Coordinates of C-alpha atoms and ligand atoms in Angstrom, one line a residue:
M1 CA 16.6 3.9 18.3
I2 CA 14.6 0.9 17.1
G3 CA 10.8 1.1 17.2
M4 CA 10.4 4.6 18.6
A5 CA 7.8 5.7 16.0
N6 CA 4.3 5.3 17.2
I7 CA 2.5 4.3 14.0
P8 CA -1.3 3.8 14.3
T9 CA -2.9 0.7 12.9
L10 CA -6.2 0.4 11.0
S11 CA -8.5 -2.6 11.1
L12 CA -9.2 -4.6 7.9
N13 CA -12.5 -6.2 7.0
D14 CA -11.2 -9.6 8.1
G15 CA -10.5 -8.4 11.6
K16 CA -6.7 -8.0 11.2
E17 CA -4.7 -4.8 11.9
I18 CA -2.4 -3.0 9.5
P19 CA 0.1 -0.3 10.3
Q20 CA -1.2 2.8 8.4
L21 CA 2.3 3.9 7.4
G22 CA 4.9 1.6 6.0
F23 CA 7.9 1.5 3.6
G24 CA 7.6 0.7 -0.1
V25 CA 10.5 -0.8 -2.1
F26 CA 9.4 -0.3 -5.8
L27 CA 12.6 0.6 -7.8
V28 CA 14.9 -0.1 -4.9
E29 CA 17.8 -1.9 -6.5
P30 CA 18.3 -5.5 -5.2
E31 CA 22.0 -4.7 -4.3
E32 CA 20.8 -1.8 -2.1
T33 CA 17.6 -3.3 -0.7
A34 CA 19.0 -5.1 2.3
R35 CA 20.8 -1.9 3.5
I36 CA 17.8 0.3 2.8
V37 CA 15.2 -2.0 4.4
S38 CA 17.5 -2.4 7.4
D39 CA 17.7 1.4 7.7
A40 CA 13.9 1.6 7.5
L41 CA 13.4 -1.0 10.2
E42 CA 16.0 0.7 12.4
T43 CA 14.2 4.0 11.8
G44 CA 11.0 2.5 13.1
Y45 CA 9.1 1.2 10.0
R46 CA 7.3 -2.1 10.7
H47 CA 5.3 -2.5 7.5
I48 CA 7.2 -3.3 4.2
D49 CA 5.5 -3.3 0.8
T50 CA 7.3 -5.4 -1.8
A51 CA 6.3 -7.5 -4.8
T52 CA 7.6 -10.3 -6.9
A53 CA 7.9 -7.9 -9.8
Y54 CA 10.3 -5.6 -7.8
G55 CA 12.9 -8.3 -7.8
N56 CA 14.0 -7.6 -4.3
E57 CA 12.1 -10.0 -2.0
K58 CA 15.2 -12.0 -1.2
Q59 CA 17.0 -8.8 0.0
V60 CA 13.9 -7.7 2.0
G61 CA 14.1 -11.1 3.6
E62 CA 17.7 -10.6 4.5
A63 CA 17.0 -7.3 6.2
I64 CA 14.1 -8.9 8.1
A65 CA 16.3 -11.8 9.2
S66 CA 19.1 -9.6 10.4
S67 CA 16.8 -7.1 12.2
G68 CA 16.2 -9.4 15.2
L69 CA 12.6 -8.2 15.2
A70 CA 9.8 -10.6 16.2
R71 CA 7.8 -11.8 13.3
D72 CA 4.6 -10.6 14.9
D73 CA 6.0 -7.1 15.1
L74 CA 6.3 -6.9 11.3
F75 CA 3.8 -6.5 8.6
V76 CA 5.0 -7.8 5.2
T77 CA 3.1 -7.5 1.9
T78 CA 4.0 -9.0 -1.4
K79 CA 2.2 -9.3 -4.7
L80 CA 1.3 -11.9 -7.3
W81 CA 2.8 -11.0 -10.7
N82 CA 0.6 -11.2 -13.8
D83 CA 2.5 -14.1 -15.4
M84 CA 1.7 -16.3 -12.4
Q85 CA -2.0 -15.5 -12.1
E86 CA -2.8 -19.1 -13.1
R87 CA -0.4 -20.5 -10.4
P88 CA -0.8 -18.4 -7.3
R89 CA 0.3 -21.1 -4.9
E90 CA 3.6 -21.7 -6.6
A91 CA 4.1 -18.0 -6.8
L92 CA 3.5 -17.4 -3.1
E93 CA 5.6 -20.3 -2.0
K94 CA 8.5 -18.9 -4.1
S95 CA 7.9 -15.5 -2.5
L96 CA 7.9 -16.9 1.0
D97 CA 11.1 -18.9 0.3
L98 CA 12.8 -15.7 -0.9
L99 CA 11.5 -13.7 2.0
G100 CA 12.4 -16.4 4.5
L101 CA 8.9 -16.3 6.0
D102 CA 6.2 -18.9 6.6
H103 CA 3.4 -16.4 5.8
V104 CA 2.9 -12.9 4.5
D105 CA 0.6 -10.5 6.3
L106 CA -0.9 -9.4 3.0
Y107 CA -0.9 -11.0 -0.4
L108 CA -2.2 -8.9 -3.3
I109 CA -3.0 -9.5 -7.0
H110 CA -0.7 -6.9 -8.6
W111 CA -2.9 -6.0 -11.6
P112 CA -6.2 -7.2 -12.9
A113 CA -4.5 -7.8 -16.3
P114 CA -8.0 -8.0 -17.9
E115 CA -6.6 -9.2 -21.3
R116 CA -5.4 -12.3 -19.5
D117 CA -8.8 -12.7 -17.9
V118 CA -7.6 -14.9 -15.0
Y119 CA -7.9 -12.5 -12.1
L120 CA -11.1 -14.3 -10.9
P121 CA -9.6 -17.8 -10.6
A122 CA -6.5 -16.1 -9.1
W123 CA -8.7 -14.5 -6.5
E124 CA -10.3 -17.8 -5.7
A125 CA -6.8 -19.3 -5.3
L126 CA -5.8 -16.5 -2.9
I127 CA -8.9 -17.3 -0.7
G128 CA -7.5 -20.8 -0.4
L129 CA -4.1 -19.5 0.5
R130 CA -5.5 -17.4 3.2
E131 CA -7.5 -20.3 4.6
E132 CA -4.2 -22.3 4.8
G133 CA -2.5 -19.4 6.6
L134 CA 0.1 -18.7 3.9
A135 CA -1.3 -15.2 3.7
T136 CA -3.0 -13.7 6.7
S137 CA -5.0 -11.1 4.6
I138 CA -5.6 -10.9 0.9
G139 CA -6.4 -8.1 -1.5
V140 CA -5.8 -6.6 -4.9
C141 CA -4.1 -3.7 -6.6
N142 CA -5.2 -1.5 -9.5
F143 CA -8.7 -3.0 -9.6
L144 CA -11.4 -0.9 -11.1
P145 CA -14.9 -1.1 -9.5
G146 CA -16.0 -3.4 -12.2
H147 CA -13.2 -5.9 -11.4
L148 CA -14.0 -5.7 -7.7
E149 CA -17.7 -6.2 -8.4
R150 CA -17.0 -9.4 -10.4
I151 CA -14.8 -11.1 -7.8
I152 CA -17.1 -10.1 -4.9
E153 CA -20.1 -11.3 -6.7
E154 CA -18.5 -14.6 -7.7
T155 CA -16.8 -15.4 -4.4
K156 CA -18.5 -13.3 -1.7
V157 CA -15.1 -12.6 -0.4
V158 CA -14.3 -8.9 -0.3
P159 CA -10.6 -7.9 -0.6
A160 CA -9.1 -6.3 2.5
V161 CA -7.5 -3.6 0.4
N162 CA -7.3 -2.2 -3.0
Q163 CA -3.8 -0.7 -3.6
I164 CA -4.2 2.1 -6.2
E165 CA -2.4 5.1 -7.5
L166 CA -3.6 8.0 -5.4
H167 CA -2.0 11.5 -4.6
P168 CA -3.3 15.1 -4.6
Q169 CA -3.7 15.5 -8.3
F170 CA -5.2 12.1 -8.8
Q171 CA -7.7 11.3 -6.0
Q172 CA -9.8 8.5 -7.6
A173 CA -13.2 9.5 -6.2
E174 CA -15.0 6.6 -7.8
S175 CA -12.6 3.9 -6.5
V176 CA -12.6 5.5 -3.1
A177 CA -16.4 5.6 -2.9
F178 CA -16.6 2.0 -4.0
A179 CA -14.0 1.0 -1.3
N180 CA -15.9 2.9 1.4
A181 CA -19.2 1.3 0.4
H182 CA -17.6 -2.2 0.7
D183 CA -15.3 -1.8 3.7
I184 CA -12.2 -2.1 1.5
R185 CA -9.2 -0.1 2.7
I186 CA -7.4 2.1 0.2
E187 CA -3.7 1.7 0.0
A188 CA -2.4 4.8 -1.9
W189 CA 0.6 4.0 -4.1
G190 CA 2.7 6.8 -5.4
P191 CA 1.6 8.8 -2.4
L192 CA 4.1 11.5 -3.3
G193 CA 3.2 11.4 -7.0
Q194 CA 6.4 9.4 -7.6
G195 CA 8.2 12.7 -8.0
K196 CA 6.6 13.1 -11.4
Y197 CA 5.0 16.5 -11.0
P198 CA 5.8 19.6 -8.9
L199 CA 3.7 18.5 -5.9
F200 CA 5.8 20.0 -3.2
E201 CA 5.8 23.5 -4.8
A202 CA 2.0 23.5 -5.1
E203 CA 0.5 26.3 -3.1
P204 CA -1.9 24.3 -0.9
V205 CA 0.9 21.9 0.0
A206 CA 3.6 24.5 0.6
A207 CA 1.2 26.6 2.7
A208 CA 0.1 23.7 4.8
A209 CA 3.7 22.7 5.4
A210 CA 4.8 26.2 6.3
A211 CA 1.8 26.6 8.7
H212 CA 2.9 23.6 10.7
G213 CA 6.7 23.9 10.4
K214 CA 6.8 20.7 8.4
S215 CA 8.2 19.7 5.0
P216 CA 5.8 19.6 1.9
A217 CA 6.3 15.8 1.8
Q218 CA 5.1 15.6 5.4
A219 CA 2.1 17.7 4.7
V220 CA 1.1 15.4 1.8
L221 CA 1.6 12.3 3.9
R222 CA -0.5 13.8 6.6
W223 CA -3.2 14.6 4.1
H224 CA -3.3 10.8 3.2
L225 CA -3.4 9.7 6.8
Q226 CA -6.3 12.1 7.6
H227 CA -8.2 10.6 4.7
G228 CA -7.7 7.1 6.1
N229 CA -5.3 6.0 3.3
I230 CA -2.6 3.4 4.0
I231 CA 0.7 4.6 2.6
F232 CA 4.3 3.4 2.2
P233 CA 6.4 6.2 0.7
K234 CA 9.6 5.0 -0.8
T235 CA 13.0 6.7 -0.3
N236 CA 16.6 5.4 -0.3
H237 CA 17.7 8.0 2.2
R238 CA 17.7 7.6 5.9
Q239 CA 17.0 11.2 6.6
R240 CA 13.9 11.1 4.5
M241 CA 12.8 7.8 6.1
E242 CA 12.8 9.7 9.4
E243 CA 11.1 12.7 7.9
N244 CA 8.3 10.5 6.4
L245 CA 7.7 8.8 9.8
D246 CA 7.6 12.1 11.6
V247 CA 4.0 12.9 10.7
F248 CA 2.1 12.1 13.9
D249 CA 2.6 15.3 15.9
F250 CA 0.5 17.7 13.8
E251 CA -2.9 17.8 12.1
L252 CA -4.0 19.6 9.0
T253 CA -7.0 21.8 9.4
D254 CA -10.2 21.3 7.5
A255 CA -9.4 24.2 5.3
E256 CA -5.9 22.8 4.6
M257 CA -7.4 19.4 3.8
A258 CA -9.9 21.1 1.5
A259 CA -7.3 23.1 -0.3
I260 CA -5.3 20.0 -1.1
D261 CA -8.5 18.1 -2.1
A262 CA -9.0 20.9 -4.6
M263 CA -5.8 19.9 -6.4
D264 CA -7.6 16.8 -7.9
R265 CA -7.3 16.8 -11.7
G266 CA -9.3 13.7 -12.3
E267 CA -8.0 11.3 -15.0
D268 CA -5.6 14.0 -16.2
G269 CA -3.8 13.6 -12.9
R270 CA -2.7 10.0 -13.4
V271 CA 1.1 9.5 -13.6
G272 CA 1.2 5.7 -13.7
T273 CA -0.2 2.9 -15.8
H274 CA -4.0 2.7 -16.4
P275 CA -5.3 -0.5 -14.8
L276 CA -6.7 -1.7 -18.2
D277 CA -3.3 -1.3 -19.7
G278 CA -1.3 -3.3 -17.1
N279 CA -1.4 -6.6 -19.0
W280 CA 2.4 -7.3 -19.1
Ligands
LIG301 P1 6.3 7.7 -4.0 O1 5.1 8.6 -4.3 O2 6.5 7.1 -2.7 O3 7.5 8.5 -4.5 C1 8.8 8.0 -4.3 C2 9.8 9.2 -4.6 O4 9.5 10.3 -3.7 C3 11.2 8.8 -4.2 O5 11.9 8.3 -5.3 C4 11.8 10.1 -3.7 O6 12.5 10.7 -4.7 C5 10.7 10.9 -3.3 N1 10.6 11.2 -1.9 C6 10.3 10.3 -0.9 N2 10.3 10.9 0.3 C7 10.6 12.2 0.1 C8 10.7 13.3 1.0 N3 10.6 13.2 2.3 N4 11.0 14.5 0.4 C9 11.2 14.6 -0.9 N5 11.1 13.6 -1.8 C10 10.8 12.4 -1.3 O7 6.2 6.5 -5.2 P2 6.3 5.0 -5.2 O8 7.6 4.5 -4.6 O9 6.0 4.6 -6.6 O10 5.1 4.5 -4.3 C11 5.3 4.0 -3.0 C12 5.2 2.5 -2.9 O11 3.9 2.1 -3.5 C13 6.2 1.7 -3.8 O12 7.5 1.7 -3.3 C14 5.5 0.4 -3.9 O13 5.7 -0.3 -2.7 C15 4.1 0.8 -4.1 N6 3.6 0.8 -5.5 C16 2.7 -0.1 -5.9 C17 2.3 -0.1 -7.2 C18 1.2 -1.1 -7.6 O14 0.9 -1.2 -8.8 N7 0.6 -1.9 -6.7 C19 2.8 0.8 -8.1 C20 3.7 1.7 -7.7 C21 4.1 1.7 -6.4

């Protein structure tokens, strides 16, 4: 059945709404992307998170075009790659062409790439692209509080979201506090830890899952949702797409939330690239 999942939306600081749960396509092979995104849309996902760097915008666009869904019922995010930070308009126009869309719902700077030191002019350009309607909302990924302070100070425009690595063993207290103080939504990438550590076997996760008759993955996704994080777990498998959507009929208790909170390992919990190192 199409569109059966009842996915809540959150409001952004620009007044727009975003589905709190979506589908991410990092490391989805281009040859498989159209089928996988079609499966996701059929399963009920309405929010797709892609990026120029993922090399699959064209195939995401094919799935959207063949879905028959109304544009207004979809939320599509893509991202500006580092090597185009000096030419955001050209980059977004290319992305829109590949996606077959006249606007994206959210356009993000993918990394601050501080060694390039052009994220501030890139942000200024994104503000213009939003004013023109090519992107409905704009934000950033992997920005540290210092990067955010700089662009906010210089432009007075606060990103709608900061998309950062965040999962139970890496909870990013400082970035979350900064986001909360500035009305920036956190999008948690790698919400399941990218499968890089034994998250599902961890006692607090396994116990919460068992208590609610849910899978460990569902318990972790629920933990994110109850913290207010926007998430878009990635899977190639339809059964897991359905599983990852089926997280709105239970609630973790305060004690279960606290037990998963206690899994935080600070900086040692990071499994991806440090923002200062993402200068490709
Ligand atoms: P993720 O935490 O979503 O993990 C994906 C892996 O989890 C899959 O390969 C699969 O093996 C496993 N998985 C998914 N559902 C499962 C289930 N129900 N049960 C068991 N295992 C399951 O990691 P991700 O894909 O890296 O992150 C999600 C999305 O975040 C990406 O697809 C992408 O859109 C975005 N992202 C953004 C950045 C950035 O720099 N902005 C970086 C990485 C990812």
